[in-house]
Structure formats: structure tokens, C-alpha cells
Amino acid sequence: MRDYLKFYIDGQWVEPKSDKTVDVINPATEAVAGRVTLGSVEDVDLAVRAARKAFATYSQTSREERIDLLERIIAEYQKRFEDMAKAITEEMGAPAWLAQRAQAAMGIAHVQTSLQVLKDYRFEEDRGTTRLVKEPIGVCAFITPWNWPVNQIACKVAPALAVGCTMVLKPSEVAPFSAWVWTEILEAAGVPAGVFNLVNGDGPTVGAALSSHPEVDMVSFTGSTRAGIEVAKNAAPTVKRVHQELGGKSPNIILDDADFQRAVGGGVASVMMNSGQSCNAPTRMLVPAGRMDEVIAIAKAAAEAHTVGDPSGNSKLGPVVSEVQWTKIQGLIQKGVDEGATLVAGGPGKPEGLETGYYVKPTVFANVTPDMTIAKEEIFGPVLSILGYDSVDEAVAIGNDTEYGLAAYVSGTDAGEVRKVASKLRAGQVNLNGASPDLMAPFGGYKMSGNGREWGDHAFGEFLETKAILGYAPKQAAE
């Protein structure tokens, strides 16, 4: 039982001003795993003021000082790696292997990437007699989700620390354990008082207070498009910078010359990863209509190979994060059935023998049409929709026919054709032939998938202002 009832403000673990708590449910057992306090507007104000005070000195630290800090964070993270992985499994149900190899691993990887970028990043540039200077934007508010909890914390906090910003973090109250471990890591690494602050709470109270606070210079939010819109509205009166990484309904175009066993099987596996709870999951598979039966056979076998069960064991899929999510997913699966899609694998209800826990059957629908609900709405569960196309142009049109634009996927043998299709897709990141993740590649979306970019050197720009100093280097007088 984890009772994480304090907040981390100005370098100290402090008693919150609020005494309201919320239970954190282990989604594999449906039992209470711990509690956190839900913060108040007063708690937010104390944290923001601590960050504002710390910014005066931390923003003036040298590159070398910040390199040393990131190196200390990496060292402390390595000591707590297993603790981090276990916290993630307990709070949101990630299988132990996934928590270790991906979830916890991405947290430290983002710090390592920011360290690498910081060593060579150009904060100053001369253009004629003008000097352009990139300076830390100020106090940042971070509102992070439950699906990849420490990944989303690290990809915001690490570059912000690297460039000299101070910050307040509000992690998801659904999965807050990893944020507590993260904070202990930063405390042990000697992050100066006030530079990093943690306030737990819900969106309508703490999230709204952070995004509207006049002393916050930018807010970075990862979550649903609906919530992202509210963050932007709250931020508008103070004209602060708003960074958003929101929803997705990513197309996966499999061209006729692709290796179908690899492309279809890999596409199914990508959707099922993390129980489908990834905003960039390739949830719309587009295949040549004439090969639908072949695709169905491959997808069915691939889905049925995904075992569901206790995340502490060897199962490929654990539960989804909560009863709320489970109920939403079940409703959308039933919509797929009701609207006439072909149910290839899975379907409504819990897997046999898993009555306790928020488990979802790995589900595949085929013969899906673009007007169906499951082709349009982000399901955020292990559910794949397969759509047919008659021409590549039609595949591209269907792929782009969405309010989202976070990611897209293309598979094929002809490299020129694959690249041509990629160039036509309206998405922030396009993956060709199952390419591995690249932490230096910018991550973010077009359209209602958000604005701004995370990861690598592009992330640094989100936390920097540009100052032009005219006449900094006057021209030499003519001889």
C-alpha cells in the first residue's frame, strides 16, 4: 500500500493545503494500491512561486552545471530502475517485461538524449551585427498522462532542465506512483530547491490552476484532445505558450508489394502493445481490398498469439488502466459489431478466466468502412480496424481523412513508392517498414493531435525564447 500524500515543493516534502485524497487502483486486481492527495489552487500557487523564485538563479547556470545535473539524475535513475518499473506495473498494469524494456527504459533514455543534445546545442548565433540568443522561457507547467507515465514526464522535464527552466509537474492521478519515484530520483540527484516541484491532483482543479496561473510561462500537456482544448482555453488569457501532444487515429498503409506476414503481423503487434494505450498506435490498417481474406487470416493468427493476463507474469498484454477505460472500450467494440464490421478476433467482454481486472480481448475488425465509429474515434485499447482500398491514392485519402495527425505507417518493397506515400500523409511522424524508434526524431502531431514537438533537439525549442540583440557586434570601421 503506497500512501503518497505529500507534495514536493521548494526542495521539501510538504503537507498539502488540501486533505482530499483519491485511491489508486491496481488495474490487474481492482484492489486499492495506494493513495495520493488531490491538490488545491493554494498548493499550485505555492509550487509556482517556488519555481519562479528558483528561476532567477537556475536560468543563469552554465551549460557545464546543467550537464553535471543531468549526469547525476541518470546515475540515480539507474539505482532506482527496478523500483520505477514495478511502480508502473502496479499503477497502470504494464506487463513486467514492458515496464522494464520500454516504460522505465524510455524515462532514462530521454534524460540521456537531453544530455547528448545539451553538450553541443547552440544557444547563441551571430547574424551580421545582430546576436540571436535562445534563453529559457521561464516557469513551465507539465500535465502528464497515465499511459506512458514516466516517458511523458521525462520527455518534458529533461529538456526543460537542460535549457535552464523551472517547473511544476502534475502527473495523472490515475497512475501517480512513477512520478513519486521520479521525484525521489531528482531529489537524490541534487536538483536545486524550487527547480522541480510535484503537485498531485485532478485536471479541473490542479490542471486548470496551472494552465491559467499568471506566473506560469508555458504549459505542456499530453492527453486527450478534449482535455487539451480546455488547457488551451485556460491558458489563453495569460498568453502563455501552449504545447500539446494529444490524440491519434494513425493509418497503417500496407502496399501491395509489402511482405504481408511481416507488415500485417507487425501492425497487429503494434496496436496490441501497451494494451493499445498509445496515442500513436497504428489502429487503422489499410490494405488492398482484393487481399482482404489473406490479411484477415494473418491478423487473426497474430491477435490470437497475444496472451492476456497477470502483468507480473509472462503475458503479452496486461489490463487497461481503469474501469472507466474498460467500459469505454467495450462500448466501442460493441459499436463495431453493431455497425457491421467483420469481427476477426476478440470481441466484447473479458477474456475467459479473467473476471477480475480490467482485461480486454485483443480485438480485430475487418471490412471496416471509413464512416464507422471504430474507424473514426480513438479507442485507446487493443482494437484494430482493417479497411480495404482500391488504389494507393484512395489509401492516402482514407489515411488523411481524420481530425488527427500524430503518426502514420507505410509498408512496401519499392522504397521510392513508400517514400512517395509518406510524403502525402498529414502526420507529424511517419514510420516506414517498421523502423525502430528514434529518440532524436521530433514527436508531435498535425491538426487536432496537437502542436509543438518533443524528443531530441526539437524539444529544446519548446522551452526557449529567442532574443535578438541588435548592434551586438558593430561592423569594423573601413580602413
Tab-separated table of C-alpha atoms in Angstrom:
chain	number	residue	atom	x	y	z
A	1	MET	CA	0.000	0.000	0.000
A	2	ARG	CA	1.581	3.247	-1.148
A	3	ASP	CA	0.447	6.363	0.698
A	4	TYR	CA	1.963	9.231	-1.262
A	5	LEU	CA	0.193	12.056	0.494
A	6	LYS	CA	2.813	14.837	0.453
A	7	PHE	CA	3.874	17.206	-2.317
A	8	TYR	CA	7.403	18.184	-3.300
A	9	ILE	CA	7.667	21.973	-3.224
A	10	ASP	CA	10.780	24.145	-2.983
A	11	GLY	CA	13.053	21.183	-2.302
A	12	GLN	CA	10.957	19.759	0.547
A	13	TRP	CA	8.261	17.126	1.003
A	14	VAL	CA	5.433	19.220	2.432
A	15	GLU	CA	1.943	18.668	3.769
A	16	PRO	CA	-0.660	19.745	1.208
A	17	LYS	CA	-3.124	22.506	1.947
A	18	SER	CA	-5.830	20.122	0.811
A	19	ASP	CA	-6.786	16.990	2.741
A	20	LYS	CA	-8.760	15.369	-0.080
A	21	THR	CA	-7.316	12.040	-1.216
A	22	VAL	CA	-8.043	9.579	-4.003
A	23	ASP	CA	-7.447	5.845	-4.149
A	24	VAL	CA	-5.117	4.477	-6.814
A	25	ILE	CA	-6.452	1.187	-8.170
A	26	ASN	CA	-4.251	-1.655	-9.373
A	27	PRO	CA	-5.978	-2.497	-12.678
A	28	ALA	CA	-4.900	-6.135	-12.561
A	29	THR	CA	-6.559	-6.822	-9.203
A	30	GLU	CA	-9.108	-4.000	-8.895
A	31	ALA	CA	-7.748	-3.512	-5.356
A	32	VAL	CA	-6.591	-0.256	-3.820
A	33	ALA	CA	-2.830	0.010	-4.285
A	34	GLY	CA	-2.306	3.393	-2.664
A	35	ARG	CA	-3.500	6.948	-2.155
A	36	VAL	CA	-2.460	10.389	-3.247
A	37	THR	CA	-3.658	13.794	-2.150
A	38	LEU	CA	-5.623	15.898	-4.613
A	39	GLY	CA	-4.076	19.326	-4.507
A	40	SER	CA	-5.758	22.706	-4.344
A	41	VAL	CA	-5.299	26.068	-6.019
A	42	GLU	CA	-3.280	27.142	-2.967
A	43	ASP	CA	-0.899	24.191	-3.375
A	44	VAL	CA	-0.393	25.105	-7.029
A	45	ASP	CA	0.334	28.719	-6.129
A	46	LEU	CA	2.995	27.718	-3.601
A	47	ALA	CA	4.684	25.441	-6.138
A	48	VAL	CA	4.596	28.006	-8.918
A	49	ARG	CA	6.018	30.705	-6.656
A	50	ALA	CA	8.824	28.363	-5.620
A	51	ALA	CA	9.593	27.714	-9.299
A	52	ARG	CA	9.512	31.443	-10.063
A	53	LYS	CA	11.954	32.191	-7.260
A	54	ALA	CA	14.301	29.403	-8.351
A	55	PHE	CA	14.229	30.544	-11.976
A	56	ALA	CA	16.204	33.703	-11.116
A	57	THR	CA	19.279	31.621	-10.316
A	58	TYR	CA	18.764	28.366	-12.218
A	59	SER	CA	18.275	30.182	-15.532
A	60	GLN	CA	21.763	31.628	-15.106
A	61	THR	CA	23.547	28.324	-14.562
A	62	SER	CA	26.192	27.295	-17.049
A	63	ARG	CA	25.925	24.534	-19.617
A	64	GLU	CA	28.505	22.592	-17.622
A	65	GLU	CA	26.463	22.829	-14.421
A	66	ARG	CA	23.376	21.514	-16.170
A	67	ILE	CA	25.364	18.710	-17.836
A	68	ASP	CA	26.574	17.674	-14.385
A	69	LEU	CA	22.993	17.724	-13.066
A	70	LEU	CA	21.677	15.504	-15.865
A	71	GLU	CA	24.538	13.066	-15.306
A	72	ARG	CA	23.632	12.840	-11.612
A	73	ILE	CA	19.971	12.225	-12.489
A	74	ILE	CA	20.976	9.386	-14.819
A	75	ALA	CA	23.109	7.823	-12.086
A	76	GLU	CA	20.273	7.999	-9.551
A	77	TYR	CA	17.746	6.690	-12.067
A	78	GLN	CA	19.912	3.647	-12.690
A	79	LYS	CA	19.832	2.900	-8.956
A	80	ARG	CA	16.017	3.094	-8.929
A	81	PHE	CA	15.318	1.442	-12.277
A	82	GLU	CA	13.629	-1.651	-10.844
A	83	ASP	CA	11.571	0.473	-8.443
A	84	MET	CA	10.366	2.556	-11.366
A	85	ALA	CA	9.379	-0.472	-13.429
A	86	LYS	CA	7.474	-2.046	-10.528
A	87	ALA	CA	5.625	1.201	-9.824
A	88	ILE	CA	4.472	1.404	-13.448
A	89	THR	CA	3.234	-2.198	-13.466
A	90	GLU	CA	1.322	-1.595	-10.254
A	91	GLU	CA	-0.246	1.723	-11.214
A	92	MET	CA	-1.279	1.108	-14.830
A	93	GLY	CA	-0.887	-2.598	-15.491
A	94	ALA	CA	2.031	-2.691	-17.912
A	95	PRO	CA	3.430	-6.246	-18.104
A	96	ALA	CA	6.701	-6.527	-16.190
A	97	TRP	CA	8.720	-7.094	-19.367
A	98	LEU	CA	7.205	-3.978	-20.971
A	99	ALA	CA	7.664	-1.878	-17.841
A	100	GLN	CA	11.357	-2.747	-17.803
A	101	ARG	CA	12.260	-2.803	-21.502
A	102	ALA	CA	10.138	0.138	-22.653
A	103	GLN	CA	8.272	2.074	-19.987
A	104	ALA	CA	11.047	2.616	-17.426
A	105	ALA	CA	13.712	2.423	-20.130
A	106	MET	CA	12.234	5.375	-22.016
A	107	GLY	CA	12.395	7.517	-18.897
A	108	ILE	CA	16.154	7.254	-18.556
A	109	ALA	CA	16.631	7.350	-22.329
A	110	HIS	CA	15.062	10.817	-22.562
A	111	VAL	CA	17.447	12.137	-19.911
A	112	GLN	CA	20.390	10.613	-21.780
A	113	THR	CA	19.173	12.152	-25.039
A	114	SER	CA	18.814	15.604	-23.465
A	115	LEU	CA	22.324	15.290	-22.059
A	116	GLN	CA	23.663	14.449	-25.509
A	117	VAL	CA	21.829	17.382	-27.121
A	118	LEU	CA	22.876	19.835	-24.410
A	119	LYS	CA	26.573	19.206	-24.916
A	120	ASP	CA	26.515	20.701	-28.430
A	121	TYR	CA	23.357	22.840	-28.524
A	122	ARG	CA	23.822	26.356	-29.941
A	123	PHE	CA	22.219	28.878	-27.606
A	124	GLU	CA	23.804	31.846	-29.413
A	125	GLU	CA	24.258	32.786	-33.064
A	126	ASP	CA	25.539	35.921	-34.781
A	127	ARG	CA	23.895	37.232	-37.953
A	128	GLY	CA	25.743	40.294	-39.166
A	129	THR	CA	25.770	42.804	-36.323
A	130	THR	CA	22.901	41.068	-34.501
A	131	ARG	CA	23.248	38.328	-31.925
A	132	LEU	CA	20.417	35.840	-31.569
A	133	VAL	CA	20.192	34.348	-28.102
A	134	LYS	CA	17.985	31.451	-27.002
A	135	GLU	CA	17.015	31.801	-23.366
A	136	PRO	CA	14.900	29.609	-21.047
A	137	ILE	CA	11.237	30.542	-21.292
A	138	GLY	CA	10.665	30.510	-17.533
A	139	VAL	CA	8.326	28.523	-15.289
A	140	CYS	CA	6.789	25.513	-17.021
A	141	ALA	CA	3.690	23.558	-16.040
A	142	PHE	CA	3.653	19.888	-17.026
A	143	ILE	CA	0.422	17.892	-17.093
A	144	THR	CA	1.160	14.266	-17.938
A	145	PRO	CA	-0.936	11.141	-18.650
A	146	TRP	CA	-1.176	7.606	-17.298
A	147	ASN	CA	-0.450	5.501	-20.405
A	148	TRP	CA	3.327	6.021	-20.655
A	149	PRO	CA	3.743	7.802	-17.330
A	150	VAL	CA	7.472	8.294	-16.804
A	151	ASN	CA	8.151	8.522	-20.537
A	152	GLN	CA	5.912	11.573	-20.737
A	153	ILE	CA	7.371	13.076	-17.570
A	154	ALA	CA	10.962	12.625	-18.709
A	155	CYS	CA	10.493	13.913	-22.248
A	156	LYS	CA	9.276	17.212	-20.773
A	157	VAL	CA	11.344	17.573	-17.608
A	158	ALA	CA	14.728	16.558	-19.064
A	159	PRO	CA	14.912	19.164	-21.880
A	160	ALA	CA	13.416	21.838	-19.620
A	161	LEU	CA	16.118	21.216	-17.024
A	162	ALA	CA	18.741	21.123	-19.766
A	163	VAL	CA	17.947	24.627	-21.033
A	164	GLY	CA	17.503	26.267	-17.611
A	165	CYS	CA	13.751	26.258	-16.928
A	166	THR	CA	12.000	25.580	-13.640
A	167	MET	CA	8.772	23.624	-13.418
A	168	VAL	CA	5.736	22.189	-11.661
A	169	LEU	CA	4.564	18.671	-12.541
A	170	LYS	CA	1.017	17.369	-12.213
A	171	PRO	CA	1.053	13.679	-13.126
A	172	SER	CA	-2.107	11.689	-13.737
A	173	GLU	CA	-3.933	10.923	-10.514
A	174	VAL	CA	-4.782	7.536	-12.061
A	175	ALA	CA	-1.105	6.483	-12.225
A	176	PRO	CA	0.957	8.712	-9.904
A	177	PHE	CA	3.397	6.197	-8.373
A	178	SER	CA	6.078	6.554	-11.044
A	179	ALA	CA	6.026	10.347	-10.643
A	180	TRP	CA	6.792	9.925	-6.945
A	181	VAL	CA	9.763	7.661	-7.725
A	182	TRP	CA	10.882	10.165	-10.376
A	183	THR	CA	10.757	12.976	-7.825
A	184	GLU	CA	12.806	10.979	-5.343
A	185	ILE	CA	15.384	10.435	-8.092
A	186	LEU	CA	15.619	14.164	-8.773
A	187	GLU	CA	15.841	14.943	-5.080
A	188	ALA	CA	18.684	12.437	-4.644
A	189	ALA	CA	20.451	13.915	-7.679
A	190	GLY	CA	20.505	17.332	-6.015
A	191	VAL	CA	18.173	19.300	-8.240
A	192	PRO	CA	18.210	22.781	-6.652
A	193	ALA	CA	15.267	23.729	-4.458
A	194	GLY	CA	12.304	25.059	-6.409
A	195	VAL	CA	13.590	23.979	-9.808
A	196	PHE	CA	11.335	20.909	-9.881
A	197	ASN	CA	8.062	20.720	-7.959
A	198	LEU	CA	5.400	17.989	-7.736
A	199	VAL	CA	1.720	18.616	-7.005
A	200	ASN	CA	-0.741	15.764	-7.413
A	201	GLY	CA	-4.320	16.476	-8.326
A	202	ASP	CA	-7.059	16.314	-10.903
A	203	GLY	CA	-7.443	18.227	-14.134
A	204	PRO	CA	-10.353	20.509	-13.238
A	205	THR	CA	-8.562	21.799	-10.111
A	206	VAL	CA	-4.769	21.462	-10.319
A	207	GLY	CA	-4.551	21.233	-14.100
A	208	ALA	CA	-6.741	24.306	-14.573
A	209	ALA	CA	-4.861	26.248	-11.884
A	210	LEU	CA	-1.522	25.513	-13.531
A	211	SER	CA	-2.604	26.307	-17.075
A	212	SER	CA	-4.208	29.597	-16.023
A	213	HIS	CA	-1.598	30.744	-13.480
A	214	PRO	CA	-0.145	34.148	-14.408
A	215	GLU	CA	3.333	33.159	-13.166
A	216	VAL	CA	3.491	30.118	-15.470
A	217	ASP	CA	5.197	30.959	-18.783
A	218	MET	CA	4.335	27.796	-20.693
A	219	VAL	CA	2.202	24.717	-20.228
A	220	SER	CA	2.954	21.354	-21.802
A	221	PHE	CA	0.090	18.883	-21.826
A	222	THR	CA	-0.164	15.288	-23.004
A	223	GLY	CA	-3.569	13.635	-23.044
A	224	SER	CA	-6.884	13.660	-24.839
A	225	THR	CA	-7.770	16.272	-27.415
A	226	ARG	CA	-10.824	17.211	-25.351
A	227	ALA	CA	-8.709	17.978	-22.285
A	228	GLY	CA	-6.067	19.687	-24.418
A	229	ILE	CA	-8.646	22.143	-25.683
A	230	GLU	CA	-9.552	23.019	-22.087
A	231	VAL	CA	-5.885	23.580	-21.236
A	232	ALA	CA	-5.531	25.949	-24.192
A	233	LYS	CA	-8.667	27.858	-23.176
A	234	ASN	CA	-7.401	28.237	-19.615
A	235	ALA	CA	-4.005	29.419	-20.854
A	236	ALA	CA	-5.327	31.955	-23.373
A	237	PRO	CA	-5.995	34.907	-21.007
A	238	THR	CA	-2.344	34.947	-19.890
A	239	VAL	CA	-0.981	34.416	-23.433
A	240	LYS	CA	1.401	31.712	-22.297
A	241	ARG	CA	2.947	29.220	-24.676
A	242	VAL	CA	0.903	26.038	-25.011
A	243	HIS	CA	2.416	22.744	-26.112
A	244	GLN	CA	0.068	19.826	-26.689
A	245	GLU	CA	0.562	16.163	-27.576
A	246	LEU	CA	-2.943	14.834	-27.997
A	247	GLY	CA	-4.925	12.010	-29.585
A	248	GLY	CA	-4.392	9.943	-32.696
A	249	LYS	CA	-6.046	7.574	-35.138
A	250	SER	CA	-2.980	6.602	-37.088
A	251	PRO	CA	-3.242	4.944	-40.523
A	252	ASN	CA	-1.049	1.978	-41.413
A	253	ILE	CA	-0.918	1.687	-45.215
A	254	ILE	CA	0.262	-1.699	-46.412
A	255	LEU	CA	1.117	-1.534	-50.111
A	256	ASP	CA	0.501	-4.449	-52.466
A	257	ASP	CA	4.204	-5.344	-52.739
A	258	ALA	CA	4.777	-5.493	-48.968
A	259	ASP	CA	5.755	-8.614	-47.065
A	260	PHE	CA	2.254	-9.230	-45.709
A	261	GLN	CA	3.274	-11.666	-42.974
A	262	ARG	CA	5.693	-9.123	-41.578
A	263	ALA	CA	3.656	-5.968	-42.209
A	264	VAL	CA	0.261	-7.264	-41.065
A	265	GLY	CA	1.646	-9.235	-38.123
A	266	GLY	CA	3.793	-6.297	-37.085
A	267	GLY	CA	0.840	-3.927	-37.391
A	268	VAL	CA	-1.269	-6.090	-35.105
A	269	ALA	CA	1.561	-6.289	-32.563
A	270	SER	CA	2.000	-2.509	-32.604
A	271	VAL	CA	-1.665	-1.952	-31.819
A	272	MET	CA	-1.673	-4.511	-29.004
A	273	MET	CA	1.489	-3.101	-27.397
A	274	ASN	CA	0.733	-1.496	-24.024
A	275	SER	CA	-2.821	-2.890	-24.306
A	276	GLY	CA	-3.484	-0.444	-27.128
A	277	GLN	CA	-2.929	2.545	-24.840
A	278	SER	CA	-0.575	4.504	-27.095
A	279	CYS	CA	-1.603	7.691	-28.867
A	280	ASN	CA	0.475	6.811	-31.943
A	281	ALA	CA	-0.783	3.216	-32.297
A	282	PRO	CA	-1.470	2.211	-35.949
A	283	THR	CA	-5.133	1.471	-35.285
A	284	ARG	CA	-6.370	1.808	-38.899
A	285	MET	CA	-4.758	-0.782	-41.160
A	286	LEU	CA	-5.329	-0.028	-44.856
A	287	VAL	CA	-4.839	-2.992	-47.214
A	288	PRO	CA	-5.578	-3.777	-50.871
A	289	ALA	CA	-9.280	-4.711	-50.961
A	290	GLY	CA	-8.591	-7.754	-53.134
A	291	ARG	CA	-6.316	-9.250	-50.477
A	292	MET	CA	-8.644	-8.777	-47.500
A	293	ASP	CA	-9.107	-12.522	-46.897
A	294	GLU	CA	-5.337	-13.043	-46.781
A	295	VAL	CA	-4.947	-10.156	-44.363
A	296	ILE	CA	-7.743	-11.467	-42.142
A	297	ALA	CA	-6.014	-14.836	-41.775
A	298	ILE	CA	-2.684	-13.265	-40.817
A	299	ALA	CA	-4.260	-10.717	-38.445
A	300	LYS	CA	-6.381	-13.357	-36.720
A	301	ALA	CA	-3.372	-15.560	-36.016
A	302	ALA	CA	-1.324	-12.588	-34.823
A	303	ALA	CA	-4.041	-11.337	-32.464
A	304	GLU	CA	-4.718	-14.768	-31.003
A	305	ALA	CA	-0.997	-15.174	-30.259
A	306	HIS	CA	-1.242	-12.262	-27.808
A	307	THR	CA	-1.809	-13.773	-24.380
A	308	VAL	CA	-3.659	-11.640	-21.848
A	309	GLY	CA	-3.144	-11.972	-18.130
A	310	ASP	CA	-1.385	-11.028	-14.909
A	311	PRO	CA	1.148	-8.291	-15.735
A	312	SER	CA	3.588	-9.678	-13.189
A	313	GLY	CA	3.876	-12.851	-15.291
A	314	ASN	CA	4.793	-13.510	-18.920
A	315	SER	CA	1.612	-12.259	-20.592
A	316	LYS	CA	1.986	-10.053	-23.644
A	317	LEU	CA	-0.972	-7.900	-22.601
A	318	GLY	CA	-1.938	-6.716	-19.157
A	319	PRO	CA	-5.162	-4.928	-18.271
A	320	VAL	CA	-6.197	-1.475	-19.424
A	321	VAL	CA	-5.745	1.200	-16.808
A	322	SER	CA	-9.183	1.587	-15.246
A	323	GLU	CA	-12.810	0.569	-15.166
A	324	VAL	CA	-13.693	3.815	-16.948
A	325	GLN	CA	-11.385	2.954	-19.832
A	326	TRP	CA	-12.562	-0.664	-19.925
A	327	THR	CA	-16.193	0.421	-20.180
A	328	LYS	CA	-15.431	2.921	-22.943
A	329	ILE	CA	-13.506	0.323	-24.948
A	330	GLN	CA	-16.297	-2.234	-24.556
A	331	GLY	CA	-18.806	0.279	-25.865
A	332	LEU	CA	-16.713	0.929	-28.970
A	333	ILE	CA	-16.140	-2.780	-29.620
A	334	GLN	CA	-19.904	-3.275	-29.483
A	335	LYS	CA	-20.310	-0.345	-31.891
A	336	GLY	CA	-18.065	-2.159	-34.351
A	337	VAL	CA	-20.247	-5.250	-34.128
A	338	ASP	CA	-23.483	-3.263	-34.382
A	339	GLU	CA	-22.305	-1.247	-37.391
A	340	GLY	CA	-21.481	-4.358	-39.386
A	341	ALA	CA	-17.705	-4.728	-39.266
A	342	THR	CA	-16.378	-8.296	-39.504
A	343	LEU	CA	-15.184	-9.469	-36.092
A	344	VAL	CA	-11.954	-11.367	-36.782
A	345	ALA	CA	-10.656	-11.857	-33.245
A	346	GLY	CA	-11.610	-10.908	-29.724
A	347	GLY	CA	-14.822	-9.019	-29.166
A	348	PRO	CA	-16.875	-7.777	-26.204
A	349	GLY	CA	-16.343	-8.960	-22.653
A	350	LYS	CA	-13.344	-10.091	-20.638
A	351	PRO	CA	-11.047	-12.935	-21.699
A	352	GLU	CA	-12.006	-16.311	-20.286
A	353	GLY	CA	-10.736	-16.847	-16.762
A	354	LEU	CA	-10.010	-13.159	-16.155
A	355	GLU	CA	-13.144	-11.967	-14.426
A	356	THR	CA	-11.144	-9.760	-12.021
A	357	GLY	CA	-9.068	-6.993	-13.565
A	358	TYR	CA	-9.733	-4.616	-16.429
A	359	TYR	CA	-8.725	-7.031	-19.171
A	360	VAL	CA	-9.749	-6.612	-22.818
A	361	LYS	CA	-9.628	-9.272	-25.515
A	362	PRO	CA	-7.153	-8.472	-28.342
A	363	THR	CA	-9.716	-7.467	-30.938
A	364	VAL	CA	-9.507	-7.172	-34.730
A	365	PHE	CA	-12.230	-5.947	-37.062
A	366	ALA	CA	-12.041	-6.278	-40.862
A	367	ASN	CA	-14.108	-4.884	-43.719
A	368	VAL	CA	-14.331	-1.644	-41.782
A	369	THR	CA	-15.552	1.390	-43.732
A	370	PRO	CA	-14.378	4.973	-43.106
A	371	ASP	CA	-17.804	6.044	-41.837
A	372	MET	CA	-17.863	3.504	-38.985
A	373	THR	CA	-17.326	4.714	-35.437
A	374	ILE	CA	-14.347	2.402	-34.908
A	375	ALA	CA	-12.651	3.968	-37.953
A	376	LYS	CA	-13.053	7.487	-36.599
A	377	GLU	CA	-12.847	7.503	-32.810
A	378	GLU	CA	-9.701	6.900	-30.797
A	379	ILE	CA	-10.462	3.691	-28.890
A	380	PHE	CA	-7.280	3.584	-26.761
A	381	GLY	CA	-7.466	-0.148	-26.297
A	382	PRO	CA	-6.213	-3.306	-28.077
A	383	VAL	CA	-8.571	-2.893	-31.024
A	384	LEU	CA	-7.531	-2.850	-34.703
A	385	SER	CA	-9.718	-1.769	-37.641
A	386	ILE	CA	-8.804	-3.100	-41.104
A	387	LEU	CA	-10.046	-1.124	-44.105
A	388	GLY	CA	-9.728	-2.001	-47.788
A	389	TYR	CA	-8.603	0.312	-50.597
A	390	ASP	CA	-8.699	0.029	-54.399
A	391	SER	CA	-5.813	2.394	-55.237
A	392	VAL	CA	-2.875	3.962	-53.456
A	393	ASP	CA	-4.420	7.391	-53.892
A	394	GLU	CA	-7.554	6.128	-52.154
A	395	ALA	CA	-5.428	4.704	-49.322
A	396	VAL	CA	-3.761	8.081	-48.813
A	397	ALA	CA	-7.125	9.861	-48.887
A	398	ILE	CA	-8.565	7.481	-46.283
A	399	GLY	CA	-5.409	7.794	-44.203
A	400	ASN	CA	-5.722	11.572	-44.135
A	401	ASP	CA	-9.479	11.502	-43.551
A	402	THR	CA	-9.242	12.077	-39.797
A	403	GLU	CA	-9.169	15.020	-37.433
A	404	TYR	CA	-5.902	13.639	-36.062
A	405	GLY	CA	-2.371	13.685	-37.449
A	406	LEU	CA	0.028	12.294	-34.883
A	407	ALA	CA	1.565	9.342	-36.715
A	408	ALA	CA	1.286	7.209	-39.840
A	409	TYR	CA	2.843	3.983	-41.082
A	410	VAL	CA	3.701	2.698	-44.572
A	411	SER	CA	4.999	-0.728	-45.625
A	412	GLY	CA	6.181	-1.822	-49.071
A	413	THR	CA	9.130	-3.180	-51.041
A	414	ASP	CA	9.537	-0.308	-53.513
A	415	ALA	CA	11.402	2.291	-51.443
A	416	GLY	CA	10.520	5.085	-53.857
A	417	GLU	CA	6.809	4.341	-53.647
A	418	VAL	CA	6.915	4.006	-49.852
A	419	ARG	CA	8.581	7.408	-49.557
A	420	LYS	CA	6.137	8.941	-52.033
A	421	VAL	CA	3.176	7.745	-49.961
A	422	ALA	CA	4.832	9.039	-46.783
A	423	SER	CA	5.204	12.483	-48.341
A	424	LYS	CA	1.443	12.688	-48.853
A	425	LEU	CA	0.406	11.747	-45.325
A	426	ARG	CA	-0.538	14.562	-42.954
A	427	ALA	CA	1.148	13.360	-39.798
A	428	GLY	CA	3.958	14.527	-37.552
A	429	GLN	CA	5.817	11.224	-37.675
A	430	VAL	CA	5.708	8.589	-40.429
A	431	ASN	CA	7.212	5.154	-39.859
A	432	LEU	CA	8.454	3.231	-42.908
A	433	ASN	CA	8.617	-0.569	-42.906
A	434	GLY	CA	8.589	-0.973	-39.135
A	435	ALA	CA	11.523	1.322	-38.401
A	436	SER	CA	12.785	1.381	-34.821
A	437	PRO	CA	12.035	4.385	-32.578
A	438	ASP	CA	14.454	7.304	-32.837
A	439	LEU	CA	14.725	9.439	-29.704
A	440	MET	CA	16.309	12.243	-31.712
A	441	ALA	CA	13.335	12.379	-34.098
A	442	PRO	CA	10.746	15.052	-33.227
A	443	PHE	CA	7.491	13.643	-31.863
A	444	GLY	CA	4.216	15.536	-32.191
A	445	GLY	CA	1.231	15.959	-34.424
A	446	TYR	CA	-0.640	17.836	-37.107
A	447	LYS	CA	-4.239	19.005	-36.812
A	448	MET	CA	-6.055	18.027	-33.594
A	449	SER	CA	-3.171	15.833	-32.472
A	450	GLY	CA	-1.578	18.937	-31.006
A	451	ASN	CA	1.188	21.432	-31.642
A	452	GLY	CA	4.880	21.624	-30.909
A	453	ARG	CA	7.372	18.772	-30.792
A	454	GLU	CA	9.010	16.621	-28.142
A	455	TRP	CA	12.147	14.432	-28.154
A	456	GLY	CA	15.695	15.318	-29.170
A	457	ASP	CA	16.863	18.793	-30.087
A	458	HIS	CA	13.399	19.845	-31.255
A	459	ALA	CA	12.207	19.524	-27.653
A	460	PHE	CA	14.685	22.175	-26.544
A	461	GLY	CA	12.979	24.785	-28.711
A	462	GLU	CA	9.697	24.348	-26.823
A	463	PHE	CA	11.366	25.690	-23.675
A	464	LEU	CA	13.324	28.569	-25.191
A	465	GLU	CA	12.583	32.178	-26.109
A	466	THR	CA	14.571	33.933	-28.842
A	467	LYS	CA	16.113	37.325	-28.134
A	468	ALA	CA	17.627	39.477	-30.888
A	469	ILE	CA	20.326	41.883	-29.674
A	470	LEU	CA	20.884	44.461	-32.431
A	471	GLY	CA	24.268	46.157	-32.670
A	472	TYR	CA	25.881	43.452	-30.546
A	473	ALA	CA	28.872	43.215	-32.901
A	474	PRO	CA	29.270	46.582	-34.697
A	475	LYS	CA	30.928	46.478	-38.086
A	476	GLN	CA	34.626	47.276	-38.206
A	477	ALA	CA	35.303	50.775	-39.483
A	478	ALA	CA	36.585	50.754	-43.043
A	479	GLU	CA	40.373	51.095	-43.198
